[in-house]
XYZ file of C-alpha atoms in Angstrom:
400
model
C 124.223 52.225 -4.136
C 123.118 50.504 -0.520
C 123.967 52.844 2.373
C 124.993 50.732 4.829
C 128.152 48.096 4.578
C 129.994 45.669 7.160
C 133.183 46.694 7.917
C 135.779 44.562 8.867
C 139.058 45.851 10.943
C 142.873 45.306 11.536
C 144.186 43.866 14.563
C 147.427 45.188 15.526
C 149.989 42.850 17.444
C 152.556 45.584 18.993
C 154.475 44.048 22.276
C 152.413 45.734 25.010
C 149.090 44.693 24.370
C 147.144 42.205 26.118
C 146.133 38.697 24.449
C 142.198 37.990 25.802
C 140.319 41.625 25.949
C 140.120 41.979 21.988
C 139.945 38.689 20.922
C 137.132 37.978 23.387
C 135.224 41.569 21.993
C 135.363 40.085 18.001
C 134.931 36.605 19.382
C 138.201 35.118 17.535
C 140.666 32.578 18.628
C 143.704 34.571 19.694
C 147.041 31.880 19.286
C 148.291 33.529 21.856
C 150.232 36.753 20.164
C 149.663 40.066 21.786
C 146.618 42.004 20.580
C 147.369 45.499 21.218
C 144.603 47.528 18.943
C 141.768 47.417 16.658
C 141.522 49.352 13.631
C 138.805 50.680 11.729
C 139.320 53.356 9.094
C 140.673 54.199 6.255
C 144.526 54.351 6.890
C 147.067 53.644 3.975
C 149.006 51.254 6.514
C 145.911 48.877 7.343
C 142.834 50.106 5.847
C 139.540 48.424 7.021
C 137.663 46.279 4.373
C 134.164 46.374 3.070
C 132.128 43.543 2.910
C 130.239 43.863 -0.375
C 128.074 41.533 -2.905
C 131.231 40.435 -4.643
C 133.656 39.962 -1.507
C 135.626 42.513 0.124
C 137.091 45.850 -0.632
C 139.211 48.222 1.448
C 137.748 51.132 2.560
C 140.318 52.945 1.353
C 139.814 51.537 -1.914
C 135.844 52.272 -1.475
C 136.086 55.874 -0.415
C 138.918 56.828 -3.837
C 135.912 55.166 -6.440
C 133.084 56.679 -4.059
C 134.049 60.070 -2.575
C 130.890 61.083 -2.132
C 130.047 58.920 0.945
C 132.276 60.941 2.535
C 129.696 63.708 2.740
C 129.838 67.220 1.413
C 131.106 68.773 4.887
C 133.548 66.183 5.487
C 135.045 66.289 1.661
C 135.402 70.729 2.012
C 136.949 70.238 5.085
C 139.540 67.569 4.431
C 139.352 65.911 0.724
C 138.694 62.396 -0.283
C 140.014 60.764 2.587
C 138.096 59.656 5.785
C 139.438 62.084 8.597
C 139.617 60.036 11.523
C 140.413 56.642 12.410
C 138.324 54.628 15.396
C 140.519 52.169 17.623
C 140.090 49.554 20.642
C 143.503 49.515 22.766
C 144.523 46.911 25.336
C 146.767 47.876 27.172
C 149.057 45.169 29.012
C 151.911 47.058 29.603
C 152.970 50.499 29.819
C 153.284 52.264 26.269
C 156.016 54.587 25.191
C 156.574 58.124 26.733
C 155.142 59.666 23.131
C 153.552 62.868 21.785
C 151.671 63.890 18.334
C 152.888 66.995 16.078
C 150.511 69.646 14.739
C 149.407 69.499 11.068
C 152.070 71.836 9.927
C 155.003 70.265 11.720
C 153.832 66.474 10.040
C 153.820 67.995 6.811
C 157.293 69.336 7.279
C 158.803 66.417 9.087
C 156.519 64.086 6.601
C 158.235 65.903 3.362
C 161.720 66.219 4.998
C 162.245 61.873 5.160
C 160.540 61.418 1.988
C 163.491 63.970 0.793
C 165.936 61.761 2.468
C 164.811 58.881 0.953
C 163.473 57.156 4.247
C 161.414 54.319 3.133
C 157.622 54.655 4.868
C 158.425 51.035 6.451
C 161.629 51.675 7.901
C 161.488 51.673 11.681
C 163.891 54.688 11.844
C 160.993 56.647 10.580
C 159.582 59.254 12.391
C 156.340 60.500 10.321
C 154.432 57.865 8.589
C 152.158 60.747 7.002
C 151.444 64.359 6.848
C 148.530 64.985 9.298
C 148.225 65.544 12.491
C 147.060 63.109 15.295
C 144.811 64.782 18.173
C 143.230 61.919 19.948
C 140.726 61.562 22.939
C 139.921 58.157 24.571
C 137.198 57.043 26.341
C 138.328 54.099 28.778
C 136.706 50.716 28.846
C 138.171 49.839 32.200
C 140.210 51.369 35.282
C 143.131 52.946 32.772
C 145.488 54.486 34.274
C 147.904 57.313 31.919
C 150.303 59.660 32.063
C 149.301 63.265 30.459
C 151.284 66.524 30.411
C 152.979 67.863 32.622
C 152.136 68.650 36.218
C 152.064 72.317 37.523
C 155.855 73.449 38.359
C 155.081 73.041 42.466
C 153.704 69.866 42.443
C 156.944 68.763 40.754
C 159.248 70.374 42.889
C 156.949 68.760 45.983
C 157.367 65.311 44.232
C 161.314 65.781 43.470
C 161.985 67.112 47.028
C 160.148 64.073 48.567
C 162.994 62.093 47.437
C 166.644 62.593 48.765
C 168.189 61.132 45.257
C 166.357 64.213 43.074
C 166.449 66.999 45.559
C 169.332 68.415 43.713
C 167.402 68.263 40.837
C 164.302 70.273 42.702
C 166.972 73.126 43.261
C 167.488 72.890 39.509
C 164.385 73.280 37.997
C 163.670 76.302 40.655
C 165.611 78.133 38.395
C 164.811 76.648 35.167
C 161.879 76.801 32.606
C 160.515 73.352 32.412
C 161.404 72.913 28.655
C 165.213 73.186 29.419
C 165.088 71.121 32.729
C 163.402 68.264 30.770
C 165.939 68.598 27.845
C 168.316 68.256 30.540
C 166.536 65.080 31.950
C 165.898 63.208 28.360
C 170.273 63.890 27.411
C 171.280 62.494 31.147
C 173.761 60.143 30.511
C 173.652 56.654 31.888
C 175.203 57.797 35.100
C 173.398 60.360 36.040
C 169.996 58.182 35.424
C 171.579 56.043 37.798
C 172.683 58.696 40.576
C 168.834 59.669 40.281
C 166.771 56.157 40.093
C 168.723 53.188 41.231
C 168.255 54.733 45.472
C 164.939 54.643 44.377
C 164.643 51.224 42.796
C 166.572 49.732 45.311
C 164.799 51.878 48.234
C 161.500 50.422 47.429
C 161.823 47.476 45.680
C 160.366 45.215 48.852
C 157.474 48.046 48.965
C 156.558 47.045 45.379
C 157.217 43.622 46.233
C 154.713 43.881 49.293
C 152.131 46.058 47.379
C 152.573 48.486 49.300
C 152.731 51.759 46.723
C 149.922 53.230 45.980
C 149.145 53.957 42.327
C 149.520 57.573 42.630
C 152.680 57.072 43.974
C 155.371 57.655 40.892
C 157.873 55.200 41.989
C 155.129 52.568 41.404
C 155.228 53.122 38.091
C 158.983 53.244 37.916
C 159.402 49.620 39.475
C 156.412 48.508 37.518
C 157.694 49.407 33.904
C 161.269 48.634 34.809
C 159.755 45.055 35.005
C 157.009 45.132 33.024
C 159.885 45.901 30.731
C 162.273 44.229 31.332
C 164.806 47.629 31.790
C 168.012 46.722 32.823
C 169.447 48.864 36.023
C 172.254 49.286 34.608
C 171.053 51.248 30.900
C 168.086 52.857 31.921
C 165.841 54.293 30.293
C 165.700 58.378 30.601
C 161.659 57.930 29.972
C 161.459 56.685 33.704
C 162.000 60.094 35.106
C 158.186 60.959 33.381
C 156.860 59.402 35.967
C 158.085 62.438 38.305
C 156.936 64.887 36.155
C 154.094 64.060 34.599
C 150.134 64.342 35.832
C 149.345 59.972 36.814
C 145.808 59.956 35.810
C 143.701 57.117 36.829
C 140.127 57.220 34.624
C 137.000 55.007 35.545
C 134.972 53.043 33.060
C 133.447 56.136 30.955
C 135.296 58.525 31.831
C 138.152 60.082 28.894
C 140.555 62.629 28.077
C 142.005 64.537 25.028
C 145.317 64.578 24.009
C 146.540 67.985 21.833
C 149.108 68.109 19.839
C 152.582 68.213 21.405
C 151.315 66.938 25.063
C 153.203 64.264 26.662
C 151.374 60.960 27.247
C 151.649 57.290 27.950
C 149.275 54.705 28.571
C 150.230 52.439 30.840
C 147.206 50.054 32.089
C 143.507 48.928 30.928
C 141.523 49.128 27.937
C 139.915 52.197 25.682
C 138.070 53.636 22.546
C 140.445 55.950 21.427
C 139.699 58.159 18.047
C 141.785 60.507 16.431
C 142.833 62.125 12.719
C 143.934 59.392 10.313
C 147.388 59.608 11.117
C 150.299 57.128 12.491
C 152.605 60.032 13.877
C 154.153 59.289 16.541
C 157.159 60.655 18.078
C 158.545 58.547 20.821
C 161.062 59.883 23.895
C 161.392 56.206 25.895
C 160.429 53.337 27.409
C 160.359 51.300 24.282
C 161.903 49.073 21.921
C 160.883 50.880 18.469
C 162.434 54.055 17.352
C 163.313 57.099 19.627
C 163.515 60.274 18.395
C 164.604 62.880 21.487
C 165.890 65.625 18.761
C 162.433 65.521 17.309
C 160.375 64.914 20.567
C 162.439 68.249 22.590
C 161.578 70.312 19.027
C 157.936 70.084 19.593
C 156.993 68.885 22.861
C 154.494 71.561 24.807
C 155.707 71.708 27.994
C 152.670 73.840 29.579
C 151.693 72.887 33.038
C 148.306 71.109 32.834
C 145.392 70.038 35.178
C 144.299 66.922 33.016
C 140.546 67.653 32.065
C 138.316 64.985 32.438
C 135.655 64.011 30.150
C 132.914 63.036 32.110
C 130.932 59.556 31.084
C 128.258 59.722 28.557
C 124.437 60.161 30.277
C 122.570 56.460 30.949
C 119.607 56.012 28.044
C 120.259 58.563 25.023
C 122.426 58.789 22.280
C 125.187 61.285 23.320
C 127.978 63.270 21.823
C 131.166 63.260 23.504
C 133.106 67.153 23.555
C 135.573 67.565 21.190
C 137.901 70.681 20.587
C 138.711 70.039 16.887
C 136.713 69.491 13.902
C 138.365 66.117 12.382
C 136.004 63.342 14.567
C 133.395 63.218 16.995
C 132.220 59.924 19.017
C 128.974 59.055 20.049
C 128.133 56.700 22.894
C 124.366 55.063 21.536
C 122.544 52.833 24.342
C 119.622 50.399 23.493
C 117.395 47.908 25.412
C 115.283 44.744 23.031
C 113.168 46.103 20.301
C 114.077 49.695 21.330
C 114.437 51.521 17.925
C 116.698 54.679 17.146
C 116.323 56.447 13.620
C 118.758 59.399 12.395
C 120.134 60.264 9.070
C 124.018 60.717 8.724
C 125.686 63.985 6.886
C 129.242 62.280 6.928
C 131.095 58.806 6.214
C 130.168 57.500 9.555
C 131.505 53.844 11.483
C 129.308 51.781 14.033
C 131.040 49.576 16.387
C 128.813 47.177 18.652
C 130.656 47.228 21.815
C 127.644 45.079 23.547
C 124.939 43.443 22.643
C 123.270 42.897 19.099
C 121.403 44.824 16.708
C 119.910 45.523 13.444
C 120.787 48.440 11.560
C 118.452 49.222 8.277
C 118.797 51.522 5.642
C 116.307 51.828 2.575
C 116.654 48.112 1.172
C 119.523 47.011 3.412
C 119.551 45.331 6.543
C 122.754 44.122 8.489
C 122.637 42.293 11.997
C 125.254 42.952 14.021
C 127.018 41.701 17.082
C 129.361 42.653 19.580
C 132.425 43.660 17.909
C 130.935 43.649 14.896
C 131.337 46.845 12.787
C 129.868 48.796 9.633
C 130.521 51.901 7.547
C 127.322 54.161 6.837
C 127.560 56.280 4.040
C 126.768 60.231 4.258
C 123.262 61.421 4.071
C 122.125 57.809 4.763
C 118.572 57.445 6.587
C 118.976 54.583 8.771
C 117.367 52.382 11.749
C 119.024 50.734 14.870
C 116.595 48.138 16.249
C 117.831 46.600 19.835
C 117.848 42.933 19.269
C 119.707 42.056 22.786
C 120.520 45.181 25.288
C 124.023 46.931 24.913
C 125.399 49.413 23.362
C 127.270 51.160 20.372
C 129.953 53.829 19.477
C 129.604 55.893 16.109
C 132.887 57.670 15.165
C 131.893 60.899 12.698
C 132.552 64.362 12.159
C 131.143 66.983 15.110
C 127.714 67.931 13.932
């Protein structure tokens, strides 16, 4: 059985993503839809495919009649499935105020719709599976996110800044943050209104003018209410994130992990993001699929966080990114022409060419492959990377 295998992904066309950034990285003709992310993995909902002597096979498909590529470690720890999934993300316009639930709280919420009889393709649906979906990202270009929430002062600072949510400062003052954020995502209409339009209004000809700064929250709140087209009169109760939540700005390299149950949003540039197999998402706002605040209030972790960067991956050697959880790791593997890097794998492992071209060699098997080209190496596989044009690659495995 050859080690190596081109792998072929699934572009996803959601709303917010961008139409050149993806399509220029595989080199396809994009007719103009929104490509939002590329898949590669093994999930049920748009597993990768093989490229093998015959013609194609899914991955998923590959990995049920050949469990052992998995790799011992990787099959004790979680079965014959591959454990993570490895996406590209363009990001055009601001995603949906979201979070992830832990392992046990997907396998309740996953077994409580099946009960129901909610179909796995109904858009009402709230957990697509029963895993969790820690993630960490690793941005391509200036990206710019919301993640957790800030500590309780700088809050109050950034609500008593602005005459409209003073009252609201005085509020959470006496208030734990999980209850004063209930309180914010069951405002009615009105009370949105009493809080943001002031705002909207106030610096409308700032935004207008460029004149906000990035860090400034009521950037972001003019920029998604057009960037989404919100209407002022039904807004949307995800806008008040934006006062609450850390803005992080990233440069090229630099990343961040996302637990379980922390608030996030992307809302501008491109990434590498990996995470568990898993399509749980549980959505409080600013977006046109389905919002579940019951669920999202249940299990949201309303700590106070300083956002941890992950610093960028060291110029000239293969390197291992951090990770706090045992279902994925991501390396970051530079070459130059007719460098030549040799390992041996110990899980089901996936190469994405981000730049540049290579070769990659195993035993008998040789693929060439370009940027945004792909392939799935098979556990305890000795292979062979040979720089044909300078660039790099990302492997998505388990943490050694």
């Amino acid at each position: 059985m050859a080690g190596i295998y081109q792998l072929k992904g699934c572009i996803q066309p959601y709303a917010w993503g961008g139409k050149h950034y993806i399509a220029n990285l595989l080199n396809v003709t994009n007719n103009q839809e929104p490509y939002a992310e590329y898949w590669l993995g093994a999930h049920i909902s748009a597993p990768s495919q093989l490229l093998i002597a015959n013609g194609e096979i899914s991955l998923l498909d590959f990995l049920h009649k050949n469990p052992t590529a998995l790799g011992t470690q990787s099959r004790q720890l979680f079965g014959d499935n591959l454990p993570y999934l490895l996406k590209i993300l363009d990001v055009a316009n601001p995603l949906s105020i979201q979070l992830h639930p832990t392992k046990k709280q997907a396998e309740i919420g996953f077994a409580q719709e099946n009960a129901a009889g909610i179909p796995l393709n109904d858009p009402k649906r709230t957990y697509k599976d029963d895993n969790h979906k820690p993630e960490m990202m690793i941005a391509l270009s200036d990206f710019w996110l919301l993640h957790g929430f800030k500590t309780k002062s700088k809050i109050l600072d950034t609500l008593r800044q602005r005459t409209s949510l003073a009252d609201l400062a005085t509020k959470l003052a006496s208030q734990n943050l999980a209850d004063f954020y209930a309180d914010i995502m069951l405002a009615k209409q009105d009370q949105l209104a009493q809080w943001l339009l002031p705002i909207i209004e106030g610096q409308q000809k700032a935004y207008e003018q460029n004149q906000l700064a990035m860090q400034d929250p009521d950037y972001w709140v003019l920029y998604t209410l057009h960037a989404m087209q919100i209407s002022r009169d039904k807004l949307d109760a995800g806008l008040m994130s934006f006062y609450l939540f850390n803005i992080v700005n990233l440069q090229v390299g630099e990343g961040i992990f996302q637990a379980a149950g922390v608030p996030h949003a992307y809302l501008r540039g491109q990434n590498i993001e990996l995470m568990a197999c898993s399509d749980n998402v549980i959505r409080g706002g600013l977006t046109p699929k389905h919002v579940d605040i019951e669920q999202l209030l249940k299990i949201i972790d309303c700590s106070e966080i300083v956002p941890q960067i992950i610093a960028p991956a060291p110029k000239n050697q293969v390197y291992t990114y951090p990770t706090p959880i045992a279902d994925f790791a991501l390396s970051n593997m530079p070459y130059a022409k007719n460098t030549e890097i040799s390992d041996r794998t110990l899980n089901g492992t996936i190469l994405l060419v981000m730049t540049g071209e290579i070769t990659l060699e195993a035993a008998q098997q040789k693929l060439t492959l370009k940027q945004g080209q792909a392939a799935f190496v098979e556990a305890d596989t000795d292979y062979r990377v040979h720089g044909m044009q300078e660039g790099y690659a990302v492997f998505a495995g388990l943490p050694l």
